[in-house]
Amino acid sequence: MSLFGVTLDALTMDETVQRCLEAVRRGEQIEIGMVNAAKLVNMRRDPRLAAAVAGCDLVLADGQAVVWAGRVLGVRLPERVAGIDLFMRLLAAAESAGIPVYLLGARQDVLELMLRRIAERFPALRVAGSRNGYFEDSEQGPVADAVADSGAQLLFLGMTSPKKEIFTAGYGKRTGAHVVHGVGGSFDILAGITRRAPQLWQRLGLEWFYRALQEPRRLGKRYATTNTAFLLMTVRELIRRTPSAGSANRSH
């Protein structure tokens, strides 16, 4: 189904996890794109980001605002599939099934701290390899080759947009991973560097506000700008899809 010109997959969390595990079993390669309000706004401003997301095999509603906007516009998405929640579900599934994973992203100190936390939480998880997310565009090929050499079947990218989307579009297949999932700031949350919003804030669609409170200088203005732009996008789309009274009268 299409929302703001972007094709989204109307999957639940359970269905998404199942789709990923099927890809591993069948030896397929799937790339996952996650969209929230800010990214949908930025995709209209950045053709390269838009193309990278459109090229993914699965595109999921990472933000609650996207689900709500879909309901207003008559696009029924079953639920939010948050990137960090999918990340945790796949780590648990990988531990149970012995599926090797690769963790790519964040600063080196954050990555190391996260790896220790993951080892505590998923002691039997097979971590095939890891690398921080600080590398030049010219290094993308060698980084992808290192992932391929590790034999990892699940690749998680703890990098910001549009870097993770562009890496996925250009080198996702080259990594050899059956599932490539961009998890954004999830590495920082797992490492304990930043805190995730409580469940109530998440249900109310205020996770962005909770993050902004933690980093007001960096995120405050950004979220205010993108959220306003997303609201305007939704209103314009609603007006476009709603027949005017004049048109209705002329039809009689």
Coordinates of C-alpha atoms in Angstrom, one line a residue:
M1 CA 0.0 0.0 0.0
S2 CA 1.1 3.6 -0.7
L3 CA 1.4 6.5 1.7
F4 CA 2.8 9.8 0.5
G5 CA 4.0 8.0 -2.6
V6 CA 6.0 5.5 -0.6
T7 CA 5.0 1.8 -0.8
L8 CA 4.8 0.3 2.7
D9 CA 4.4 -3.3 3.7
A10 CA 1.4 -3.8 6.0
L11 CA 3.0 -6.3 8.3
T12 CA 2.8 -6.9 12.0
M13 CA 6.0 -7.4 14.1
D14 CA 5.4 -11.2 14.2
E15 CA 5.0 -11.3 10.5
T16 CA 8.1 -9.3 9.9
V17 CA 10.2 -11.5 12.1
Q18 CA 8.8 -14.6 10.3
R19 CA 9.6 -13.0 7.0
C20 CA 13.2 -12.4 8.0
L21 CA 13.7 -15.9 9.4
E22 CA 12.2 -17.4 6.1
A23 CA 14.8 -15.4 4.2
V24 CA 17.6 -17.0 6.2
R25 CA 16.1 -20.5 5.7
R26 CA 15.7 -20.0 2.0
G27 CA 19.0 -18.3 1.4
E28 CA 17.3 -15.1 0.2
Q29 CA 18.5 -11.6 0.7
I30 CA 16.2 -8.9 1.9
E31 CA 16.9 -5.3 2.8
I32 CA 14.6 -3.6 5.3
G33 CA 13.7 0.1 5.2
M34 CA 12.2 1.8 8.2
V35 CA 10.2 5.1 7.9
N36 CA 9.1 7.6 10.5
A37 CA 7.7 11.1 10.1
A38 CA 11.1 12.7 9.9
K39 CA 12.4 10.3 7.3
L40 CA 9.3 10.7 5.1
V41 CA 9.8 14.5 5.2
N42 CA 13.5 14.1 4.4
M43 CA 12.8 11.7 1.5
R44 CA 11.0 14.5 -0.2
R45 CA 14.0 16.7 0.1
D46 CA 16.7 14.0 -0.7
P47 CA 16.1 12.0 -3.9
R48 CA 19.0 9.7 -3.0
L49 CA 17.5 8.8 0.3
A50 CA 14.1 8.3 -1.3
A51 CA 15.5 6.0 -3.9
A52 CA 17.4 4.0 -1.3
V53 CA 14.3 3.4 0.8
A54 CA 12.2 2.6 -2.3
G55 CA 14.8 0.0 -3.3
C56 CA 14.3 -2.0 -0.1
D57 CA 12.5 -5.3 -0.1
L58 CA 10.5 -4.4 3.0
V59 CA 9.5 -0.9 4.0
L60 CA 7.9 -0.7 7.4
A61 CA 6.3 2.0 9.6
D62 CA 8.8 2.7 12.3
G63 CA 7.0 5.7 13.7
Q64 CA 3.6 5.8 15.4
A65 CA 2.8 9.0 13.5
V66 CA 3.1 7.1 10.3
V67 CA 0.5 4.6 11.4
W68 CA -1.8 7.4 12.6
A69 CA -1.4 9.4 9.3
G70 CA -2.2 6.2 7.4
R71 CA -5.5 5.8 9.3
V72 CA -6.5 9.4 8.6
L73 CA -5.7 8.9 4.9
G74 CA -7.4 5.5 4.6
V75 CA -4.2 3.4 4.5
R76 CA -4.5 0.7 7.1
L77 CA -1.2 -0.3 8.7
P78 CA -1.7 -3.0 11.3
E79 CA 0.8 -1.6 13.8
R80 CA 4.0 0.2 14.3
V81 CA 7.1 -2.0 13.7
A82 CA 9.7 -0.1 15.7
G83 CA 13.3 -0.7 14.4
I84 CA 14.7 -1.3 17.9
D85 CA 12.0 -3.8 18.8
L86 CA 12.6 -5.7 15.5
F87 CA 16.3 -5.6 16.3
M88 CA 15.8 -7.2 19.7
R89 CA 13.3 -9.8 18.3
L90 CA 15.8 -10.8 15.6
L91 CA 18.7 -11.0 18.1
A92 CA 16.6 -13.4 20.3
A93 CA 15.7 -15.5 17.3
A94 CA 19.3 -15.6 16.1
E95 CA 20.4 -16.8 19.5
S96 CA 17.8 -19.6 19.5
A97 CA 18.6 -20.7 15.9
G98 CA 22.3 -20.2 16.0
I99 CA 22.2 -17.6 13.2
P100 CA 25.5 -15.5 13.1
V101 CA 25.1 -11.7 13.2
Y102 CA 27.2 -8.7 12.4
L103 CA 26.9 -5.3 14.2
L104 CA 28.0 -2.3 12.2
G105 CA 27.8 1.2 13.5
A106 CA 28.2 3.8 16.4
R107 CA 31.5 5.0 17.9
Q108 CA 34.0 2.3 18.9
D109 CA 33.5 2.9 22.6
V110 CA 29.7 2.7 22.3
L111 CA 30.0 -0.4 20.1
E112 CA 32.1 -2.2 22.6
L113 CA 29.8 -1.3 25.5
M114 CA 26.8 -2.5 23.5
L115 CA 28.6 -5.8 22.6
R116 CA 29.1 -6.4 26.4
R117 CA 25.4 -5.7 27.1
I118 CA 24.3 -8.0 24.3
A119 CA 26.6 -10.8 25.5
E120 CA 25.0 -10.5 28.9
R121 CA 21.4 -10.5 27.5
F122 CA 22.0 -13.1 24.7
P123 CA 24.9 -15.3 26.0
A124 CA 24.6 -17.9 23.2
L125 CA 24.4 -15.3 20.4
R126 CA 26.9 -15.9 17.6
V127 CA 28.4 -12.5 16.8
A128 CA 30.4 -13.1 13.6
G129 CA 31.9 -9.6 13.6
S130 CA 31.5 -6.0 14.4
R131 CA 32.8 -2.6 13.3
N132 CA 32.2 1.0 14.2
G133 CA 30.3 3.2 11.8
Y134 CA 32.9 5.8 11.2
F135 CA 34.3 5.1 7.7
E136 CA 34.5 7.1 4.5
D137 CA 32.4 6.4 1.4
S138 CA 35.5 5.0 -0.3
E139 CA 35.6 2.3 2.4
Q140 CA 32.1 1.0 1.9
G141 CA 33.2 -1.8 -0.4
P142 CA 35.9 -3.2 1.9
V143 CA 33.5 -2.9 4.9
A144 CA 30.9 -4.9 2.9
D145 CA 33.5 -7.5 2.0
A146 CA 34.5 -7.8 5.7
V147 CA 30.8 -8.6 6.6
A148 CA 30.7 -11.2 3.8
D149 CA 33.9 -12.8 5.0
S150 CA 32.5 -13.1 8.5
G151 CA 29.7 -15.3 7.3
A152 CA 27.0 -13.3 9.1
Q153 CA 23.5 -13.9 8.0
L154 CA 21.9 -10.9 9.8
L155 CA 23.5 -7.5 9.5
F156 CA 22.4 -4.6 11.8
L157 CA 23.4 -1.1 10.9
G158 CA 23.6 1.3 13.8
M159 CA 24.1 4.4 11.7
T160 CA 22.2 7.6 11.0
S161 CA 20.2 8.4 7.9
P162 CA 20.9 8.7 5.1
K163 CA 24.2 6.9 5.6
K164 CA 22.7 3.5 6.5
E165 CA 20.1 3.6 3.7
I166 CA 22.8 4.6 1.1
F167 CA 25.1 1.8 2.4
T168 CA 22.2 -0.7 2.2
A169 CA 21.3 0.4 -1.3
G170 CA 24.8 0.3 -2.6
Y171 CA 26.4 -2.6 -0.7
G172 CA 23.6 -4.6 1.1
K173 CA 23.7 -7.5 -1.4
R174 CA 27.5 -7.5 -1.4
T175 CA 27.6 -8.1 2.4
G176 CA 26.1 -11.6 1.7
A177 CA 23.8 -11.1 4.7
H178 CA 20.3 -12.6 4.3
V179 CA 18.8 -9.7 6.2
V180 CA 20.1 -6.1 6.3
H181 CA 18.3 -4.0 8.9
G182 CA 19.2 -0.4 9.7
V183 CA 18.5 0.2 13.4
G184 CA 19.7 3.8 13.7
G185 CA 20.3 4.9 17.3
S186 CA 19.5 1.5 18.8
F187 CA 23.2 0.8 19.5
D188 CA 23.3 3.9 21.8
I189 CA 20.2 2.7 23.6
L190 CA 21.5 -0.8 24.1
A191 CA 24.8 0.6 25.3
G192 CA 22.9 2.7 27.8
I193 CA 24.2 6.0 26.3
T194 CA 20.7 7.2 25.6
R195 CA 17.4 6.1 27.2
R196 CA 14.4 4.9 25.3
A197 CA 11.0 6.5 26.0
P198 CA 8.7 4.6 28.5
Q199 CA 5.9 2.5 27.0
L200 CA 3.3 5.1 27.6
W201 CA 5.2 7.8 25.7
Q202 CA 5.7 5.3 22.9
R203 CA 1.9 4.5 22.7
L204 CA 1.1 8.2 22.7
G205 CA 3.5 8.8 19.8
L206 CA 5.8 11.0 21.9
E207 CA 9.0 9.0 21.7
W208 CA 10.5 11.8 19.6
F209 CA 9.7 14.3 22.3
Y210 CA 11.4 12.1 24.9
R211 CA 14.5 12.0 22.8
A212 CA 14.4 15.7 22.3
L213 CA 14.3 16.3 26.0
Q214 CA 17.6 14.3 26.3
E215 CA 19.3 16.2 23.6
P216 CA 17.4 19.5 23.2
R217 CA 20.2 21.4 21.4
R218 CA 20.8 18.7 18.8
L219 CA 17.2 17.4 18.3
G220 CA 14.8 20.0 19.5
K221 CA 14.7 22.2 16.4
R222 CA 15.1 19.3 14.1
Y223 CA 12.0 17.5 15.5
A224 CA 9.9 20.7 15.6
T225 CA 10.7 21.3 12.0
T226 CA 10.1 17.8 10.6
N227 CA 7.0 17.2 12.7
T228 CA 5.4 20.4 11.5
A229 CA 6.3 19.5 7.9
F230 CA 4.9 16.0 8.4
L231 CA 1.6 17.4 9.7
L232 CA 1.4 19.7 6.7
M233 CA 2.1 16.8 4.4
T234 CA -0.8 14.8 6.0
V235 CA -3.2 17.7 5.8
R236 CA -2.4 18.4 2.2
E237 CA -2.8 14.7 1.3
L238 CA -6.1 14.6 3.1
I239 CA -7.4 17.6 1.2
R240 CA -6.2 16.1 -2.1
R241 CA -8.0 12.8 -1.3
T242 CA -11.2 14.4 -0.1
P243 CA -13.7 15.5 -2.8
S244 CA -14.7 19.1 -2.4
A245 CA -18.3 20.1 -1.7
G246 CA -18.4 21.8 -5.0
S247 CA -17.4 18.7 -6.8
A248 CA -20.0 16.7 -4.9
N249 CA -22.7 19.2 -5.8
R250 CA -21.8 19.1 -9.5
S251 CA -22.1 15.4 -9.5
H252 CA -25.9 15.6 -8.8

